[in-house]
Amino acid sequence: MSNTPHLGPVPQRIAVGAEQVRSLVAGQFPQWADLPVQPVASGGWDNWTFHLGDGMLVRLPSASEYALAVDKEHRWLPTLAPRLPLPIPVALAKGEPGAGYPYSWSIYSWLDGEPASADRIADPVRFAIDLAGFLAALQSVDTTDGPRPGQHNWFRGGPLRTYGREVQRALTALDGHVDVDLAREIWKSALDAPWDGVESWFHGDVAQGNLLLNDGELAAVIDFGTCGVGDPACDLAIAWTLLTADGRQAFRERLSASEATWARGRGWALWKALVTCAQPLGTADEPAPNALRVLAEIFSEYVADAVTKPKP
């Protein structure tokens, strides 16, 4: 474990208000000083997000660790955007510290759409295939000089073992609430699944809130703060956290994911589900229902996969 990266302490987030954002915009981009500024509902955790007029948004990192992604996004999103089949954010301007705010920040064009959820997706299989097509295109982009896993993206695309401490803490907290023996087996299978070392681009946080729908279809992918170049298996967690069983199969086939890649992706989903399940236990008696549903999906798919796998 000595060579395993350490995630570091929990980021110390700072608050940002609309008036502060107005001051930042007016001081650095006077051409937009008269536009109204309003907080975005459910604007995310890593960044504070505000509407700027009708067609732009202001995105401000909420902690120093999250601010590490600003330069990366300005450098790489314009390179990625024309190579992808769906719109992604591309910054219009980069702001500097000021008005009491200590980090670099960004102004983006607003991308229309509503966050994906199971009840909003018109055709689950079509959605899964479209998402897999987007990720396949992302993985095909030249990786030369791309950002490798590090603190800027919480080591997404790096070794899954980095998250082992969090998983063990969650399993301890969840003992008696979920099948921790099966969870440990799935986690071990993910850690043991080899990666061939061929790097590719990944998004790093393919989650419901970062997938936008228009009329029930995938319309845009946002929030590339955790993107980078490395093992793309981290992007497969969405197969268990959002997709239906049929969608998951179509997703896997479209990406031509090997058994080892799929196992690592399942490990990323398991980490996310276990940590989410364990969080409420400090103040309540039961894990969050949605996280339990995801965990059940992981368990049942793993067991079914083991049953149908050809015996050596």
mmCIF file of C-alpha atoms in Angstrom:
data_model
loop_
_atom_site.group_PDB
_atom_site.id
_atom_site.type_symbol
_atom_site.label_atom_id
_atom_site.label_comp_id
_atom_site.label_asym_id
_atom_site.label_seq_id
_atom_site.Cartn_x
_atom_site.Cartn_y
_atom_site.Cartn_z
ATOM 1 C CA MET A 1 0.000 0.000 0.000
ATOM 2 C CA SER A 2 3.037 2.274 0.315
ATOM 3 C CA ASN A 3 2.873 3.254 -3.371
ATOM 4 C CA THR A 4 -0.861 3.919 -3.261
ATOM 5 C CA PRO A 5 -1.725 7.617 -3.696
ATOM 6 C CA HIS A 6 -3.385 9.302 -0.733
ATOM 7 C CA LEU A 7 -6.526 11.326 -1.298
ATOM 8 C CA GLY A 8 -5.608 13.842 1.379
ATOM 9 C CA PRO A 9 -7.884 15.668 3.813
ATOM 10 C CA VAL A 10 -11.475 16.621 3.053
ATOM 11 C CA PRO A 11 -11.471 19.934 1.111
ATOM 12 C CA GLN A 12 -12.351 23.003 3.139
ATOM 13 C CA ARG A 13 -15.086 24.614 1.073
ATOM 14 C CA ILE A 14 -15.770 28.330 1.030
ATOM 15 C CA ALA A 15 -19.095 30.051 0.408
ATOM 16 C CA VAL A 16 -19.693 32.312 -2.589
ATOM 17 C CA GLY A 17 -22.698 34.601 -2.996
ATOM 18 C CA ALA A 18 -24.358 36.259 -5.968
ATOM 19 C CA GLU A 19 -23.205 39.742 -4.961
ATOM 20 C CA GLN A 20 -19.597 38.571 -4.843
ATOM 21 C CA VAL A 21 -19.995 37.066 -8.314
ATOM 22 C CA ARG A 22 -21.438 40.337 -9.614
ATOM 23 C CA SER A 23 -18.370 42.141 -8.297
ATOM 24 C CA LEU A 24 -16.005 39.654 -9.918
ATOM 25 C CA VAL A 25 -17.734 39.895 -13.293
ATOM 26 C CA ALA A 26 -18.013 43.698 -13.209
ATOM 27 C CA GLY A 27 -14.382 44.114 -12.219
ATOM 28 C CA GLN A 28 -12.884 41.736 -14.773
ATOM 29 C CA PHE A 29 -15.446 41.525 -17.587
ATOM 30 C CA PRO A 30 -17.252 44.878 -17.700
ATOM 31 C CA GLN A 31 -18.973 43.957 -20.986
ATOM 32 C CA TRP A 32 -21.155 41.591 -18.903
ATOM 33 C CA ALA A 33 -21.494 43.782 -15.807
ATOM 34 C CA ASP A 34 -25.171 44.571 -16.399
ATOM 35 C CA LEU A 35 -26.294 40.955 -16.766
ATOM 36 C CA PRO A 36 -28.258 39.454 -13.872
ATOM 37 C CA VAL A 37 -26.556 36.858 -11.655
ATOM 38 C CA GLN A 38 -28.613 34.073 -10.078
ATOM 39 C CA PRO A 39 -27.554 30.832 -8.345
ATOM 40 C CA VAL A 40 -28.079 27.633 -10.326
ATOM 41 C CA ALA A 41 -30.385 25.204 -8.557
ATOM 42 C CA SER A 42 -28.448 22.054 -7.615
ATOM 43 C CA GLY A 43 -25.295 23.651 -8.975
ATOM 44 C CA GLY A 44 -22.930 20.941 -7.758
ATOM 45 C CA TRP A 45 -20.445 20.410 -4.931
ATOM 46 C CA ASP A 46 -16.978 21.041 -6.380
ATOM 47 C CA ASN A 47 -18.008 24.398 -7.817
ATOM 48 C CA TRP A 48 -20.473 27.176 -7.060
ATOM 49 C CA THR A 49 -22.471 27.834 -10.219
ATOM 50 C CA PHE A 50 -24.443 30.938 -11.191
ATOM 51 C CA HIS A 51 -26.506 31.971 -14.191
ATOM 52 C CA LEU A 52 -25.043 35.008 -15.951
ATOM 53 C CA GLY A 53 -27.800 36.465 -18.074
ATOM 54 C CA ASP A 54 -29.760 34.007 -20.171
ATOM 55 C CA GLY A 55 -26.933 32.324 -22.028
ATOM 56 C CA MET A 56 -23.911 32.003 -19.717
ATOM 57 C CA LEU A 57 -22.872 30.578 -16.377
ATOM 58 C CA VAL A 58 -20.156 31.434 -13.891
ATOM 59 C CA ARG A 59 -18.349 28.499 -12.285
ATOM 60 C CA LEU A 60 -16.238 29.069 -9.173
ATOM 61 C CA PRO A 61 -14.327 26.279 -7.383
ATOM 62 C CA SER A 62 -15.490 25.811 -3.799
ATOM 63 C CA ALA A 63 -12.045 24.790 -2.439
ATOM 64 C CA SER A 64 -8.380 25.017 -3.388
ATOM 65 C CA GLU A 65 -8.276 21.362 -4.449
ATOM 66 C CA TYR A 66 -11.124 21.870 -6.914
ATOM 67 C CA ALA A 67 -9.439 24.995 -8.287
ATOM 68 C CA LEU A 68 -6.653 22.772 -9.666
ATOM 69 C CA ALA A 69 -9.019 21.807 -12.505
ATOM 70 C CA VAL A 70 -9.566 25.327 -13.856
ATOM 71 C CA ASP A 71 -6.397 25.618 -15.952
ATOM 72 C CA LYS A 72 -6.833 22.029 -17.129
ATOM 73 C CA GLU A 73 -10.340 22.716 -18.411
ATOM 74 C CA HIS A 74 -9.261 25.881 -20.225
ATOM 75 C CA ARG A 75 -6.348 24.011 -21.816
ATOM 76 C CA TRP A 76 -8.095 20.806 -22.868
ATOM 77 C CA LEU A 77 -11.835 21.289 -23.351
ATOM 78 C CA PRO A 78 -11.386 23.272 -26.589
ATOM 79 C CA THR A 79 -9.272 20.362 -27.855
ATOM 80 C CA LEU A 80 -11.786 17.704 -26.859
ATOM 81 C CA ALA A 81 -14.982 19.478 -27.938
ATOM 82 C CA PRO A 82 -14.685 19.176 -31.747
ATOM 83 C CA ARG A 83 -13.826 15.481 -31.442
ATOM 84 C CA LEU A 84 -16.933 14.530 -29.495
ATOM 85 C CA PRO A 85 -20.457 13.748 -30.772
ATOM 86 C CA LEU A 86 -22.246 15.814 -28.096
ATOM 87 C CA PRO A 87 -21.774 19.336 -26.750
ATOM 88 C CA ILE A 88 -19.473 19.809 -23.761
ATOM 89 C CA PRO A 89 -18.634 23.007 -21.858
ATOM 90 C CA VAL A 90 -16.050 25.296 -23.441
ATOM 91 C CA ALA A 91 -15.045 28.362 -21.467
ATOM 92 C CA LEU A 92 -15.685 31.863 -22.791
ATOM 93 C CA ALA A 93 -13.394 33.562 -20.266
ATOM 94 C CA LYS A 94 -11.127 32.826 -17.332
ATOM 95 C CA GLY A 95 -11.364 34.998 -14.230
ATOM 96 C CA GLU A 96 -8.709 35.665 -11.627
ATOM 97 C CA PRO A 97 -8.904 35.975 -7.821
ATOM 98 C CA GLY A 98 -10.608 39.127 -6.609
ATOM 99 C CA ALA A 99 -13.494 40.607 -4.594
ATOM 100 C CA GLY A 100 -12.485 38.390 -1.692
ATOM 101 C CA TYR A 101 -12.557 35.226 -3.797
ATOM 102 C CA PRO A 102 -9.148 33.454 -3.807
ATOM 103 C CA TYR A 103 -9.137 31.177 -6.900
ATOM 104 C CA SER A 104 -9.294 31.284 -10.676
ATOM 105 C CA TRP A 105 -12.805 30.836 -12.084
ATOM 106 C CA SER A 106 -14.584 30.512 -15.422
ATOM 107 C CA ILE A 107 -17.436 31.784 -17.543
ATOM 108 C CA TYR A 108 -19.063 29.243 -19.871
ATOM 109 C CA SER A 109 -21.856 29.197 -22.389
ATOM 110 C CA TRP A 110 -25.021 27.734 -20.895
ATOM 111 C CA LEU A 111 -25.893 24.256 -22.201
ATOM 112 C CA ASP A 112 -29.620 23.541 -22.245
ATOM 113 C CA GLY A 113 -31.004 20.336 -20.810
ATOM 114 C CA GLU A 114 -32.193 18.706 -17.613
ATOM 115 C CA PRO A 115 -30.118 16.302 -15.487
ATOM 116 C CA ALA A 116 -30.590 12.668 -16.394
ATOM 117 C CA SER A 117 -32.695 10.409 -14.189
ATOM 118 C CA ALA A 118 -34.271 7.042 -14.825
ATOM 119 C CA ASP A 119 -37.778 8.472 -15.094
ATOM 120 C CA ARG A 120 -36.723 11.160 -17.596
ATOM 121 C CA ILE A 121 -34.897 8.877 -20.068
ATOM 122 C CA ALA A 122 -37.165 8.118 -23.034
ATOM 123 C CA ASP A 123 -35.409 4.970 -24.273
ATOM 124 C CA PRO A 124 -32.980 3.416 -21.757
ATOM 125 C CA VAL A 125 -31.151 1.281 -24.325
ATOM 126 C CA ARG A 126 -30.788 4.136 -26.810
ATOM 127 C CA PHE A 127 -29.529 6.361 -24.007
ATOM 128 C CA ALA A 128 -26.957 3.735 -22.984
ATOM 129 C CA ILE A 129 -25.710 3.323 -26.559
ATOM 130 C CA ASP A 130 -25.465 7.096 -27.059
ATOM 131 C CA LEU A 131 -23.518 7.490 -23.828
ATOM 132 C CA ALA A 132 -21.194 4.644 -24.757
ATOM 133 C CA GLY A 133 -20.658 6.250 -28.165
ATOM 134 C CA PHE A 134 -19.693 9.504 -26.481
ATOM 135 C CA LEU A 135 -17.224 7.734 -24.188
ATOM 136 C CA ALA A 136 -15.775 5.734 -27.095
ATOM 137 C CA ALA A 137 -15.155 8.982 -28.975
ATOM 138 C CA LEU A 138 -13.549 10.511 -25.880
ATOM 139 C CA GLN A 139 -11.302 7.485 -25.482
ATOM 140 C CA SER A 140 -10.157 7.799 -29.099
ATOM 141 C CA VAL A 141 -8.733 11.341 -28.655
ATOM 142 C CA ASP A 142 -4.945 11.596 -28.768
ATOM 143 C CA THR A 143 -3.556 11.437 -25.218
ATOM 144 C CA THR A 144 -0.257 13.227 -25.898
ATOM 145 C CA ASP A 145 0.562 15.584 -23.001
ATOM 146 C CA GLY A 146 -2.852 14.938 -21.439
ATOM 147 C CA PRO A 147 -3.240 15.303 -17.652
ATOM 148 C CA ARG A 148 -2.429 12.097 -15.785
ATOM 149 C CA PRO A 149 -4.266 11.140 -12.578
ATOM 150 C CA GLY A 150 -3.415 13.315 -9.582
ATOM 151 C CA GLN A 151 -4.820 15.596 -6.950
ATOM 152 C CA HIS A 152 -6.470 17.698 -9.672
ATOM 153 C CA ASN A 153 -8.965 14.878 -10.266
ATOM 154 C CA TRP A 154 -8.749 12.831 -7.066
ATOM 155 C CA PHE A 155 -6.756 10.182 -8.936
ATOM 156 C CA ARG A 156 -9.598 9.197 -11.248
ATOM 157 C CA GLY A 157 -8.107 7.026 -13.974
ATOM 158 C CA GLY A 158 -5.476 5.798 -11.541
ATOM 159 C CA PRO A 159 -5.422 2.675 -9.369
ATOM 160 C CA LEU A 160 -8.722 1.750 -7.778
ATOM 161 C CA ARG A 161 -6.717 0.804 -4.694
ATOM 162 C CA THR A 162 -6.457 4.523 -3.915
ATOM 163 C CA TYR A 163 -10.019 4.321 -2.587
ATOM 164 C CA GLY A 164 -9.429 1.205 -0.489
ATOM 165 C CA ARG A 165 -9.421 3.009 2.861
ATOM 166 C CA GLU A 166 -12.802 4.577 2.115
ATOM 167 C CA VAL A 167 -14.223 1.207 1.075
ATOM 168 C CA GLN A 168 -12.994 -0.525 4.231
ATOM 169 C CA ARG A 169 -14.435 2.200 6.457
ATOM 170 C CA ALA A 170 -17.768 1.939 4.635
ATOM 171 C CA LEU A 171 -17.833 -1.867 4.966
ATOM 172 C CA THR A 172 -17.204 -1.593 8.685
ATOM 173 C CA ALA A 173 -20.046 0.907 9.060
ATOM 174 C CA LEU A 174 -22.419 -1.175 6.922
ATOM 175 C CA ASP A 175 -21.822 -4.535 8.596
ATOM 176 C CA GLY A 176 -25.254 -5.877 9.451
ATOM 177 C CA HIS A 177 -26.973 -3.614 6.915
ATOM 178 C CA VAL A 178 -25.691 -5.109 3.630
ATOM 179 C CA ASP A 179 -23.904 -8.276 2.486
ATOM 180 C CA VAL A 180 -20.378 -7.110 3.318
ATOM 181 C CA ASP A 181 -18.837 -10.484 2.435
ATOM 182 C CA LEU A 182 -20.151 -10.262 -1.109
ATOM 183 C CA ALA A 183 -19.064 -6.631 -1.301
ATOM 184 C CA ARG A 184 -15.537 -7.599 -0.252
ATOM 185 C CA GLU A 185 -15.486 -10.326 -2.902
ATOM 186 C CA ILE A 186 -16.557 -7.891 -5.622
ATOM 187 C CA TRP A 187 -14.032 -5.307 -4.444
ATOM 188 C CA LYS A 188 -11.215 -7.884 -4.502
ATOM 189 C CA SER A 189 -12.191 -8.989 -8.001
ATOM 190 C CA ALA A 190 -11.978 -5.363 -9.130
ATOM 191 C CA LEU A 191 -8.556 -4.860 -7.537
ATOM 192 C CA ASP A 192 -7.298 -8.081 -9.120
ATOM 193 C CA ALA A 193 -8.573 -7.211 -12.620
ATOM 194 C CA PRO A 194 -5.507 -6.213 -14.658
ATOM 195 C CA TRP A 195 -5.223 -3.080 -16.760
ATOM 196 C CA ASP A 196 -3.118 -3.323 -19.918
ATOM 197 C CA GLY A 197 -1.664 0.134 -19.322
ATOM 198 C CA VAL A 198 -3.017 1.617 -22.553
ATOM 199 C CA GLU A 199 -4.027 5.149 -21.579
ATOM 200 C CA SER A 200 -7.054 6.964 -22.923
ATOM 201 C CA TRP A 201 -9.072 10.045 -22.095
ATOM 202 C CA PHE A 202 -11.799 9.683 -19.481
ATOM 203 C CA HIS A 203 -14.404 12.047 -18.027
ATOM 204 C CA GLY A 204 -13.938 10.914 -14.430
ATOM 205 C CA ASP A 205 -17.423 11.705 -13.098
ATOM 206 C CA VAL A 206 -20.010 10.270 -15.451
ATOM 207 C CA ALA A 207 -22.980 10.775 -13.141
ATOM 208 C CA GLN A 208 -26.644 11.697 -13.485
ATOM 209 C CA GLY A 209 -26.128 15.389 -12.788
ATOM 210 C CA ASN A 210 -23.451 15.649 -15.478
ATOM 211 C CA LEU A 211 -25.562 14.082 -18.243
ATOM 212 C CA LEU A 212 -28.131 16.458 -19.738
ATOM 213 C CA LEU A 213 -31.303 15.350 -21.466
ATOM 214 C CA ASN A 214 -33.423 17.050 -24.099
ATOM 215 C CA ASP A 215 -36.794 15.389 -24.735
ATOM 216 C CA GLY A 216 -35.529 12.329 -22.886
ATOM 217 C CA GLU A 217 -32.422 11.888 -25.030
ATOM 218 C CA LEU A 218 -28.789 12.493 -24.130
ATOM 219 C CA ALA A 219 -28.032 16.037 -25.256
ATOM 220 C CA ALA A 220 -24.782 17.141 -23.552
ATOM 221 C CA VAL A 221 -22.121 16.067 -21.062
ATOM 222 C CA ILE A 222 -20.861 18.605 -18.526
ATOM 223 C CA ASP A 223 -18.387 19.026 -15.633
ATOM 224 C CA PHE A 224 -15.010 17.802 -16.830
ATOM 225 C CA GLY A 225 -13.210 18.816 -13.644
ATOM 226 C CA THR A 226 -12.084 15.235 -13.005
ATOM 227 C CA CYS A 227 -11.131 14.434 -16.603
ATOM 228 C CA GLY A 228 -7.724 13.119 -17.511
ATOM 229 C CA VAL A 229 -5.708 10.429 -19.248
ATOM 230 C CA GLY A 230 -5.323 6.952 -17.758
ATOM 231 C CA ASP A 231 -7.509 3.900 -17.144
ATOM 232 C CA PRO A 232 -11.005 4.716 -18.481
ATOM 233 C CA ALA A 233 -12.714 2.082 -16.310
ATOM 234 C CA CYS A 234 -13.751 4.820 -13.874
ATOM 235 C CA ASP A 235 -16.282 6.011 -16.463
ATOM 236 C CA LEU A 236 -18.115 2.672 -16.403
ATOM 237 C CA ALA A 237 -19.636 3.154 -12.936
ATOM 238 C CA ILE A 238 -22.681 4.770 -14.561
ATOM 239 C CA ALA A 239 -23.631 1.321 -15.893
ATOM 240 C CA TRP A 240 -24.789 0.379 -12.385
ATOM 241 C CA THR A 241 -25.730 3.763 -10.952
ATOM 242 C CA LEU A 242 -28.194 4.785 -13.707
ATOM 243 C CA LEU A 243 -28.592 2.302 -16.571
ATOM 244 C CA THR A 244 -31.176 -0.466 -16.745
ATOM 245 C CA ALA A 245 -30.057 -4.101 -17.068
ATOM 246 C CA ASP A 246 -30.712 -4.031 -20.839
ATOM 247 C CA GLY A 247 -29.047 -0.640 -21.108
ATOM 248 C CA ARG A 248 -26.035 -1.895 -19.175
ATOM 249 C CA GLN A 249 -25.579 -4.795 -21.600
ATOM 250 C CA ALA A 250 -25.887 -2.503 -24.629
ATOM 251 C CA PHE A 251 -23.448 -0.066 -23.015
ATOM 252 C CA ARG A 252 -20.901 -2.833 -22.436
ATOM 253 C CA GLU A 253 -21.231 -4.150 -25.980
ATOM 254 C CA ARG A 254 -20.902 -0.697 -27.566
ATOM 255 C CA LEU A 255 -17.696 -0.052 -25.629
ATOM 256 C CA SER A 256 -16.381 -3.581 -26.234
ATOM 257 C CA ALA A 257 -15.357 -3.614 -22.571
ATOM 258 C CA SER A 258 -13.187 -6.586 -21.663
ATOM 259 C CA GLU A 259 -13.954 -8.716 -18.638
ATOM 260 C CA ALA A 260 -11.132 -7.052 -16.682
ATOM 261 C CA THR A 261 -12.220 -3.529 -17.648
ATOM 262 C CA TRP A 262 -15.793 -4.329 -16.689
ATOM 263 C CA ALA A 263 -14.654 -5.696 -13.311
ATOM 264 C CA ARG A 264 -12.695 -2.519 -12.602
ATOM 265 C CA GLY A 265 -15.671 -0.409 -13.626
ATOM 266 C CA ARG A 266 -17.844 -2.424 -11.271
ATOM 267 C CA GLY A 267 -15.311 -1.682 -8.552
ATOM 268 C CA TRP A 268 -15.666 2.072 -9.142
ATOM 269 C CA ALA A 269 -19.447 1.724 -8.881
ATOM 270 C CA LEU A 270 -19.109 -0.350 -5.711
ATOM 271 C CA TRP A 271 -16.861 2.266 -4.075
ATOM 272 C CA LYS A 272 -19.366 5.002 -4.874
ATOM 273 C CA ALA A 273 -22.363 2.993 -3.646
ATOM 274 C CA LEU A 274 -20.704 1.836 -0.412
ATOM 275 C CA VAL A 275 -19.495 5.294 0.557
ATOM 276 C CA THR A 276 -22.910 6.794 -0.228
ATOM 277 C CA CYS A 277 -24.690 4.064 1.748
ATOM 278 C CA ALA A 278 -22.437 4.597 4.770
ATOM 279 C CA GLN A 279 -22.823 8.379 4.927
ATOM 280 C CA PRO A 280 -26.288 8.553 6.555
ATOM 281 C CA LEU A 281 -25.407 6.016 9.258
ATOM 282 C CA GLY A 282 -23.975 8.718 11.470
ATOM 283 C CA THR A 283 -27.440 10.238 11.924
ATOM 284 C CA ALA A 284 -29.878 7.498 10.885
ATOM 285 C CA ASP A 285 -30.400 3.764 11.224
ATOM 286 C CA GLU A 286 -30.535 2.798 7.558
ATOM 287 C CA PRO A 287 -28.522 3.614 4.409
ATOM 288 C CA ALA A 288 -29.965 5.872 1.710
ATOM 289 C CA PRO A 289 -32.544 3.948 -0.394
ATOM 290 C CA ASN A 290 -31.137 4.935 -3.789
ATOM 291 C CA ALA A 291 -27.612 3.892 -2.807
ATOM 292 C CA LEU A 292 -29.004 0.569 -1.599
ATOM 293 C CA ARG A 293 -30.698 0.120 -4.976
ATOM 294 C CA VAL A 294 -27.375 0.695 -6.751
ATOM 295 C CA LEU A 295 -25.667 -1.772 -4.426
ATOM 296 C CA ALA A 296 -28.353 -4.346 -5.183
ATOM 297 C CA GLU A 297 -27.772 -3.813 -8.927
ATOM 298 C CA ILE A 298 -24.037 -4.398 -8.459
ATOM 299 C CA PHE A 299 -24.589 -7.520 -6.373
ATOM 300 C CA SER A 300 -27.146 -9.110 -8.710
ATOM 301 C CA GLU A 301 -25.172 -8.336 -11.868
ATOM 302 C CA TYR A 302 -21.970 -9.730 -10.352
ATOM 303 C CA VAL A 303 -23.668 -12.938 -9.234
ATOM 304 C CA ALA A 304 -25.389 -13.385 -12.609
ATOM 305 C CA ASP A 305 -22.115 -12.722 -14.419
ATOM 306 C CA ALA A 306 -20.359 -15.338 -12.287
ATOM 307 C CA VAL A 307 -23.066 -17.915 -13.012
ATOM 308 C CA THR A 308 -22.933 -17.428 -16.792
ATOM 309 C CA LYS A 309 -19.140 -17.155 -17.035
ATOM 310 C CA PRO A 310 -17.633 -20.215 -18.805
ATOM 311 C CA LYS A 311 -15.854 -22.542 -16.403
ATOM 312 C CA PRO A 312 -12.095 -23.006 -17.046
#
